XYZ file of C-alpha atoms in Angstrom:
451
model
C 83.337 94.384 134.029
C 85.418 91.646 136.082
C 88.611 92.608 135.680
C 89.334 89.016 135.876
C 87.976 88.685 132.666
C 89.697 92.060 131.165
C 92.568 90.964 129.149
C 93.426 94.401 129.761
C 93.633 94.433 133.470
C 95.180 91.281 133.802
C 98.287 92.214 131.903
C 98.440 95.642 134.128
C 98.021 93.559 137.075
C 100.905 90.729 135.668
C 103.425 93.616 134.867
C 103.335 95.510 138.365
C 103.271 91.804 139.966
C 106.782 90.680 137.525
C 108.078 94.721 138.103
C 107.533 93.709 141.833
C 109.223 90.756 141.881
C 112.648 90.413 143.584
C 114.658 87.019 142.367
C 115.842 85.390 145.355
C 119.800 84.376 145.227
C 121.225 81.963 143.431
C 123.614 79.204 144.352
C 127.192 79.639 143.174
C 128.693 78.391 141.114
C 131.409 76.314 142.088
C 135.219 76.161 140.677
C 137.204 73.335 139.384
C 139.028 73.320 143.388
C 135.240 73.033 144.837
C 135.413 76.677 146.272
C 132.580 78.945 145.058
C 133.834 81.148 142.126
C 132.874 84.998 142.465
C 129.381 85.897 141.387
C 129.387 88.193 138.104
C 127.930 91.573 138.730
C 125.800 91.174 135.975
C 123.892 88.178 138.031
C 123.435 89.574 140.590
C 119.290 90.333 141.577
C 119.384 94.195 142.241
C 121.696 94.515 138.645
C 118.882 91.844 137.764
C 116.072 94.465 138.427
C 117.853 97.571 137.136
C 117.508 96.205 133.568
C 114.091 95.411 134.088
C 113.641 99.241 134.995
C 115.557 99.871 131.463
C 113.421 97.651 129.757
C 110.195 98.763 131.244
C 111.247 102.465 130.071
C 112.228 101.563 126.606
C 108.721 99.791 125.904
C 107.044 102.347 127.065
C 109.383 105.277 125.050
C 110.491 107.221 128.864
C 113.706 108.138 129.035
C 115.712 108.262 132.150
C 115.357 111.391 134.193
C 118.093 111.071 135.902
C 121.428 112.233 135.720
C 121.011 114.704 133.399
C 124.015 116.938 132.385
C 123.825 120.480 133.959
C 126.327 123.710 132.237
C 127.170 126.589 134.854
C 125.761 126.662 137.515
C 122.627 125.574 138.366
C 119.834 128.235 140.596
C 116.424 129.342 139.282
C 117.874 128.420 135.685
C 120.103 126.188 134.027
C 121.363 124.886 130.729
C 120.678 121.002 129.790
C 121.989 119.654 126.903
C 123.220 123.435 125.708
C 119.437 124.641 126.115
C 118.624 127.295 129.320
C 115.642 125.819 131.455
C 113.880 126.786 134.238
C 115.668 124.763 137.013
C 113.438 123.438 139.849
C 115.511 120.421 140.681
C 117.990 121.866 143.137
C 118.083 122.828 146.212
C 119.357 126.015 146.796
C 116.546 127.639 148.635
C 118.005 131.030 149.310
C 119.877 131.379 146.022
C 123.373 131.586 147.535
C 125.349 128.836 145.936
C 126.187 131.312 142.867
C 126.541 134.537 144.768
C 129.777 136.071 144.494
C 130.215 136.512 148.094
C 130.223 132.722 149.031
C 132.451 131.734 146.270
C 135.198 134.476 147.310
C 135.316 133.013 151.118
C 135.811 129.653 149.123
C 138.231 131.057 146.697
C 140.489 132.810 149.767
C 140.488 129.680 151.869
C 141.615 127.614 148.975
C 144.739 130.648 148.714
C 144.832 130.186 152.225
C 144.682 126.858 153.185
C 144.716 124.824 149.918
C 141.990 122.788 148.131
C 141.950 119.708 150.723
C 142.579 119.525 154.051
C 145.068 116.137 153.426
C 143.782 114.390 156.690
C 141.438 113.706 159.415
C 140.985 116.487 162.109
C 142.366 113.905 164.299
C 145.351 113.616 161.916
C 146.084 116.959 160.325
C 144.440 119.227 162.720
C 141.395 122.009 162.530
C 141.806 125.225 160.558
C 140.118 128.506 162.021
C 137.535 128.601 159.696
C 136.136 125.209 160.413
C 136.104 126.538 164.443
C 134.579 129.623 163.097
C 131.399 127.597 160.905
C 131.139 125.291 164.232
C 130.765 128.062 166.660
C 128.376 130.014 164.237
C 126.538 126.712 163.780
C 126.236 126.515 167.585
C 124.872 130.111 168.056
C 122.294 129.121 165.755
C 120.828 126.688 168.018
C 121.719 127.432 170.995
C 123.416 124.755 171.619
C 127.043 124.553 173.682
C 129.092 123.329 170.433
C 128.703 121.948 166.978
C 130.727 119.447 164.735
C 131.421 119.378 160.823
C 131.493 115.963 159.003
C 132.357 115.881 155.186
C 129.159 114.558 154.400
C 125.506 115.036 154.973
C 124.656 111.430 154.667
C 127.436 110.132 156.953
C 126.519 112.640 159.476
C 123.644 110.815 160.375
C 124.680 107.192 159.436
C 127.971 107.724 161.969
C 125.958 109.738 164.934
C 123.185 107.186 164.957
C 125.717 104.433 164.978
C 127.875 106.079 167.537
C 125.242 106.718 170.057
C 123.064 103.688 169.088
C 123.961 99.877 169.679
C 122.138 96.795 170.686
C 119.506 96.906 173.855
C 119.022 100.776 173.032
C 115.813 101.556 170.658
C 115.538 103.784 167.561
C 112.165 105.339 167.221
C 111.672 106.778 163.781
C 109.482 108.278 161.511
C 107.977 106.492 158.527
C 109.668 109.184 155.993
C 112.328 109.961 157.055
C 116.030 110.025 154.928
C 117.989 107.331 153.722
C 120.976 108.120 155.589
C 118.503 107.631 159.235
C 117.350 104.460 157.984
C 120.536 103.211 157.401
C 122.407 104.551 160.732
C 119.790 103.083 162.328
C 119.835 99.229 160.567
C 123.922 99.646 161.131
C 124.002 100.620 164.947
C 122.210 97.066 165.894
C 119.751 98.967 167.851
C 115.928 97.487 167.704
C 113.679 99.541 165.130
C 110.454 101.049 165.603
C 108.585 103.185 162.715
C 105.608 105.252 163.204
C 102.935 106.618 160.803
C 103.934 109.813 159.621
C 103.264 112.967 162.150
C 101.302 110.864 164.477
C 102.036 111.463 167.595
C 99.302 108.789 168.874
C 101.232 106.051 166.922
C 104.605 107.061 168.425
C 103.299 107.308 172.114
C 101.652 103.868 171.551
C 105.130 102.478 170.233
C 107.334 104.097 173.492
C 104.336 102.620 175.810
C 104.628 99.447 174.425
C 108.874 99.615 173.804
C 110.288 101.961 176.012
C 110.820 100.694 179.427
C 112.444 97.114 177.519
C 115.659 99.073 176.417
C 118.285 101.184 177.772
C 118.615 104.251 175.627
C 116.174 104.959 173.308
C 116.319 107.594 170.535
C 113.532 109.246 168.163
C 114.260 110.700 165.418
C 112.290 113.187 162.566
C 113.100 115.319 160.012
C 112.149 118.813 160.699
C 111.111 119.737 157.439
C 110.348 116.522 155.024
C 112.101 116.392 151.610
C 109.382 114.530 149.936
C 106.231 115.962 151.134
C 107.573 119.255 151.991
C 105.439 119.209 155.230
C 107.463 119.596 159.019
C 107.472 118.082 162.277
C 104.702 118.681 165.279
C 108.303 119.850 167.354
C 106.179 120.481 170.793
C 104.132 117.174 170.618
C 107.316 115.257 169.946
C 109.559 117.553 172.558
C 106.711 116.209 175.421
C 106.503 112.930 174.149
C 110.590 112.461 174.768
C 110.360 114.120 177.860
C 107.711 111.960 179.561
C 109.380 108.482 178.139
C 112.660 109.581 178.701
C 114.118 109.104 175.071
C 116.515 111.485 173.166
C 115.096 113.723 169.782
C 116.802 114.158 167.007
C 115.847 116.403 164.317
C 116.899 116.033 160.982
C 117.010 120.055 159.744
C 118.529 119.725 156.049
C 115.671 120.821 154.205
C 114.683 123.073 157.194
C 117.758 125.705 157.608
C 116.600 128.441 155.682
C 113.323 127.457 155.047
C 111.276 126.896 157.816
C 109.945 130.017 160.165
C 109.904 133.640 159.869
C 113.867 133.802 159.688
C 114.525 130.611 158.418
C 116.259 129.498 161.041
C 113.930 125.770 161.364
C 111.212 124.266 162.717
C 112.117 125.376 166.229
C 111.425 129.385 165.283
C 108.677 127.957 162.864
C 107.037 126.095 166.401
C 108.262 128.405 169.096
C 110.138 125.596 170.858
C 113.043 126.866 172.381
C 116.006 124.918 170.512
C 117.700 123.631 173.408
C 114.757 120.697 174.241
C 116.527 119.051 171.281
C 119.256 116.706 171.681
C 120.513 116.328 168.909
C 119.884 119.120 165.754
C 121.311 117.622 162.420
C 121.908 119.850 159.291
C 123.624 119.947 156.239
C 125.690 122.299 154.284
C 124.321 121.209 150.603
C 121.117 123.342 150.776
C 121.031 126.882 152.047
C 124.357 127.306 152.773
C 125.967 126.335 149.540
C 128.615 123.874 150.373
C 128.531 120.290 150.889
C 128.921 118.054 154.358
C 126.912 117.616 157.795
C 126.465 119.023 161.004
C 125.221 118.235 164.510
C 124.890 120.818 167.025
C 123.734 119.706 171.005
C 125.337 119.477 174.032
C 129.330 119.522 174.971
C 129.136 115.979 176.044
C 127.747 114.668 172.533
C 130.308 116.622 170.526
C 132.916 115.250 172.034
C 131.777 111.863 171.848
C 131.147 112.491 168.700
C 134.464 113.847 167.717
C 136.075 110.650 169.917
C 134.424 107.987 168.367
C 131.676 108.919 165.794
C 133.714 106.867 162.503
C 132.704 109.267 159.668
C 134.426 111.874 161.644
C 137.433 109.984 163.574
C 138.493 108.037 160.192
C 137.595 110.444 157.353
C 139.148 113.413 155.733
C 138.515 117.054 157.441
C 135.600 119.066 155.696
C 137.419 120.821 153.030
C 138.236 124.612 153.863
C 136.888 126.456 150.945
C 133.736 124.066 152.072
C 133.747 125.407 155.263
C 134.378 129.069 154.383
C 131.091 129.290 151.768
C 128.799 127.883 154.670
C 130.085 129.816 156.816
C 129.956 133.142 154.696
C 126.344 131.598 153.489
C 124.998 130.846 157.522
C 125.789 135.185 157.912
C 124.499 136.027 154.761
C 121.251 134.154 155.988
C 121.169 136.219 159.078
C 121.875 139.525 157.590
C 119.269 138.723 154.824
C 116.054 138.018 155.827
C 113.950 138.943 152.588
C 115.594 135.742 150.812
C 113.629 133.656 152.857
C 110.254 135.725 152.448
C 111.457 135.636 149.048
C 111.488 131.901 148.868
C 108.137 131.470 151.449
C 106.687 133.944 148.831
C 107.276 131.767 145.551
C 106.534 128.254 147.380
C 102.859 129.684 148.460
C 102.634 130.796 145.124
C 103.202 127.665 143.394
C 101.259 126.146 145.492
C 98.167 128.198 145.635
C 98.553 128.015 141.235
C 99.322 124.327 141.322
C 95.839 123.623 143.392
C 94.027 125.999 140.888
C 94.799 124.094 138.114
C 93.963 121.085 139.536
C 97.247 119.819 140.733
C 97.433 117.649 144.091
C 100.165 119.266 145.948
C 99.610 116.708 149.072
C 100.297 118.015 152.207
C 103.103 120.379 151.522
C 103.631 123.991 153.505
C 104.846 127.464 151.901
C 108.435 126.930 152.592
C 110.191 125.149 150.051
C 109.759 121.816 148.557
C 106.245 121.087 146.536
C 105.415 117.889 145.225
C 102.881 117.147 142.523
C 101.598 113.793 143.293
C 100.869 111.521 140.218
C 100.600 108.133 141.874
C 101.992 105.897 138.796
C 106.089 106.042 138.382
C 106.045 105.723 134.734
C 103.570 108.284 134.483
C 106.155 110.851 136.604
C 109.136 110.033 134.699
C 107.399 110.925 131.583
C 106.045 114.402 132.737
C 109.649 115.181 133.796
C 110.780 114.308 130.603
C 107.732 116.154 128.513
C 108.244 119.055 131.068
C 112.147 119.300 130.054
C 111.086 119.350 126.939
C 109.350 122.826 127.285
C 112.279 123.921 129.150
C 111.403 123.032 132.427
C 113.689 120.793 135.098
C 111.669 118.793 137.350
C 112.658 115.326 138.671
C 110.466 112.627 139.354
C 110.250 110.593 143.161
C 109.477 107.060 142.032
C 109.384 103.846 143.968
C 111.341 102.349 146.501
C 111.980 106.087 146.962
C 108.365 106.835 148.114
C 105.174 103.947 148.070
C 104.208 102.069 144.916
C 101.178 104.378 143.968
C 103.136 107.443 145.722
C 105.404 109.004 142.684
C 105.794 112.320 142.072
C 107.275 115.297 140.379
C 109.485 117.477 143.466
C 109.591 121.311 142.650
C 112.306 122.884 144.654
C 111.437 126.388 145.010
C 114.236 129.250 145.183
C 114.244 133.410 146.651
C 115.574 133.368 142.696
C 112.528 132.025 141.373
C 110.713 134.538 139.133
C 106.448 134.736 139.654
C 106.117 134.930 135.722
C 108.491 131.367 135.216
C 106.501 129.923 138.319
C 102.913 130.022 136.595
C 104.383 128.960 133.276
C 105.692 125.954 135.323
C 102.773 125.394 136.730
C 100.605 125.899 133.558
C 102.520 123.248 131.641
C 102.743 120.681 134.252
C 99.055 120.757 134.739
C 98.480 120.713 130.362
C 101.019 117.811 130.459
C 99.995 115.770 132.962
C 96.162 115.773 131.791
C 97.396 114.334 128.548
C 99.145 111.839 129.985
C 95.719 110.736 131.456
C 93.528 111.233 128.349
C 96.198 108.988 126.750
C 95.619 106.581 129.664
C 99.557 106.213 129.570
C 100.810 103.992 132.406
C 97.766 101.720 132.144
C 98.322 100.877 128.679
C 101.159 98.254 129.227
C 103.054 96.679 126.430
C 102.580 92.778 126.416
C 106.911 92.885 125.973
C 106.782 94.169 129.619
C 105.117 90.728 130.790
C 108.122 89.143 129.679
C 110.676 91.124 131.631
């Protein structure tokens, strides 16, 4: 049939058109002394669309996912709402963030040094133990020294922005992080993005970019945290060397993860670590803490540590922060079998998800699965029928990934248990087909053309 003349499809096709719709801005209004008076929150277009989103999920009974209200800590299990589920919705790949040993070294620094730090570095100085992370951070890659910033997000937004600035050129991959995107729109550099892993479509951008700028800067993520795939590290270590750009490598999801020891892509590619210029990490994942790091050259750090802003004109990492990723960073070196543990479960889930029919997309056995449904409301409401069998997964909806992209991420952990992982997997896949033999998603409330 034409869907021009199914009533049906046109009122799927006028709800995803009025869901896609962004309201331009409106004029203010003006005050009684002809000034414009301050625009109510409410009003404004991104508030505008949030409702919508409410809306949208209340006519078609899904709850939010989001924000749901974890008890104790949360590993391979967690309680919701007073009720224990199997946790797949955070990240701590080599189950370290509850061991005892991490949360002493936080516990002594806080008897040593005191909960905060009270300054800047600039300001109130370094304490050993954030030399002692920074060193051991440095070792890791090989690099000549290493900086700590409070934040994983700011790491990259202030490094971009402190190496980056107009007539230099920021080369990027289509997926990677939020916080690149964003150091990159804020430096005033020019923008580039090329296809994901293609190294054809990036050499085509530097031979058609390159020689018009004076720096120029390409950054990837070493292992992605949507598609759980990595980086081609040798194709893009030869591409920067014959255009003369610098790489940066975004290694959050990768420390721990990614190659035999975990230590990243480069062990995971055989690349030796120092033909990176720049390695980024954070502290949030395997090394159960919170903040950034970048590790590269004794001429970037202290650049970075003169002018980089999240750095210069923020508070010091905490030093019970520093002391668990520290402690955490040895405890991944002296421990290998978490991270066969963790390479173990992820191949497992995936090999079980593809045998029950699950599309897994191009994720690798390392830590991060996703199981690709394509419509958003059709993801939030397998997380939410999922939690209701005592499972935790999250859905990826858009803007986060494209329209017909959404998906459920599984976060595997070494603390994952083989027995919970097929159950998982088992009720996703029963789940999920009912969603589709109830056609949910396509059947669209009229209410919703209204929004």
């Amino acid at each position: 049939m034409n869907s021009r003349n199914d009533p049906k499809a046109r009122a799927i096709a006028a709800a995803r058109a009025a869901a896609g719709h962004r309201p331009g801005r409106a004029e203010p209004a003006v005050g009684g002394d002809g000034w414009p008076e301050a625009a109510n929150f409410a009003q404004l277009a991104d508030y505008r669309n949030i409702e919508r989103m409410r809306m949208a999920g209340s006519a078609m009974g899904v709850a939010n996912p989001y924000f749901r209200l974890h008890d104790g800590h949360a590993t391979a299990q967690t309680v919701i709402d007073g009720r224990e589920t199997i946790n797949f919705a955070s990240y701590d790949y080599v189950g370290l963030n509850a061991d005892p040993r991490t949360a002493a070294a936080a516990k002594e620094a806080i008897d040593r040094y005191g909960v905060s730090p009270s300054g800047s570095r600039l300001v109130s100085g370094a304490r050993p133990v954030h030399l002692g992370l920074e060193a051991a951070l440095a070792r890791h890659y090989g690099a000549a020294a290493a900086i700590c910033f409070v934040s994983g997000h700011s790491t990259n937004v202030s490094t971009i922005g402190c190496l980056m600035t107009e007539g230099d050129l920021i080369v990027q991959d289509t997926l990677v992080h939020n916080s690149i995107q964003v150091g990159a729109r804020l430096s005033g550099a020019a923008r580039r993005s090329f296809a994901h892993n293609s190294m054809a479509a990036l050499e085509a951008l530097l031979i058609e970019n390159r020689a018009r700028y004076r720096n120029a800067l390409i950054v990837v993520e070493g292992h992605y945290s949507m598609d759980g795939d990595t980086a081609p590290l040798a194709q893009l270590v030869a591409l920067k060397r014959k255009y003369g750009c610098w790489l940066m490598v975004d290694e959050a999801h990768a420390l721990g993860c990614v190659g035999a020891t975990g230590k990243g892509v480069f062990e995971h590619t055989g690349v030796d670590p120092t033909e990176v210029d720049i390695w980024m990490g954070t502290l949030s994942k395997t090394l159960a803490s919170t903040g950034g790091y970048i590790a590269g050259s004794a001429a970037l750090i202290d650049l970075l540590m003169a002018h980089a802003s999240g750095y210069v004109y923020s508070v010091a990492l905490a030093p019970a922060l520093a002391a668990s990723a520290l402690t955490a960073l040895e405890l991944l070196e002296a421990e290998p079998w978490r991270v066969r543990k963790l390479q173990d479960n992820t191949a497992l889930f995936i090999r079980s998800a593809r045998a029950a029919g699950l599309d897994t997309g191009a994720a690798e056995p390392f830590s991060i699965v996703p199981i690709m449904v394509g419509d958003s409301l059709v993801a939030a409401k397998l997380s939410e029928r999922l939690l209701a069998r005592g499972i935790n997964a999250l859905p990826v909806i858009f803007p986060a990934v494209p329209m017909q992209g959404a998906r459920l991420r599984f976060f595997l952990t070494a603390l994952h248990d083989a027995a919970l992982i097929r159950a998982a997997v088992e009720a996703t896949a029963e789940e999920l087909q009912k969603l589709r033999d109830d056609q949910f998603g396509t059947a669209i409330p009229l209410a919703l053309l209204n929004l």
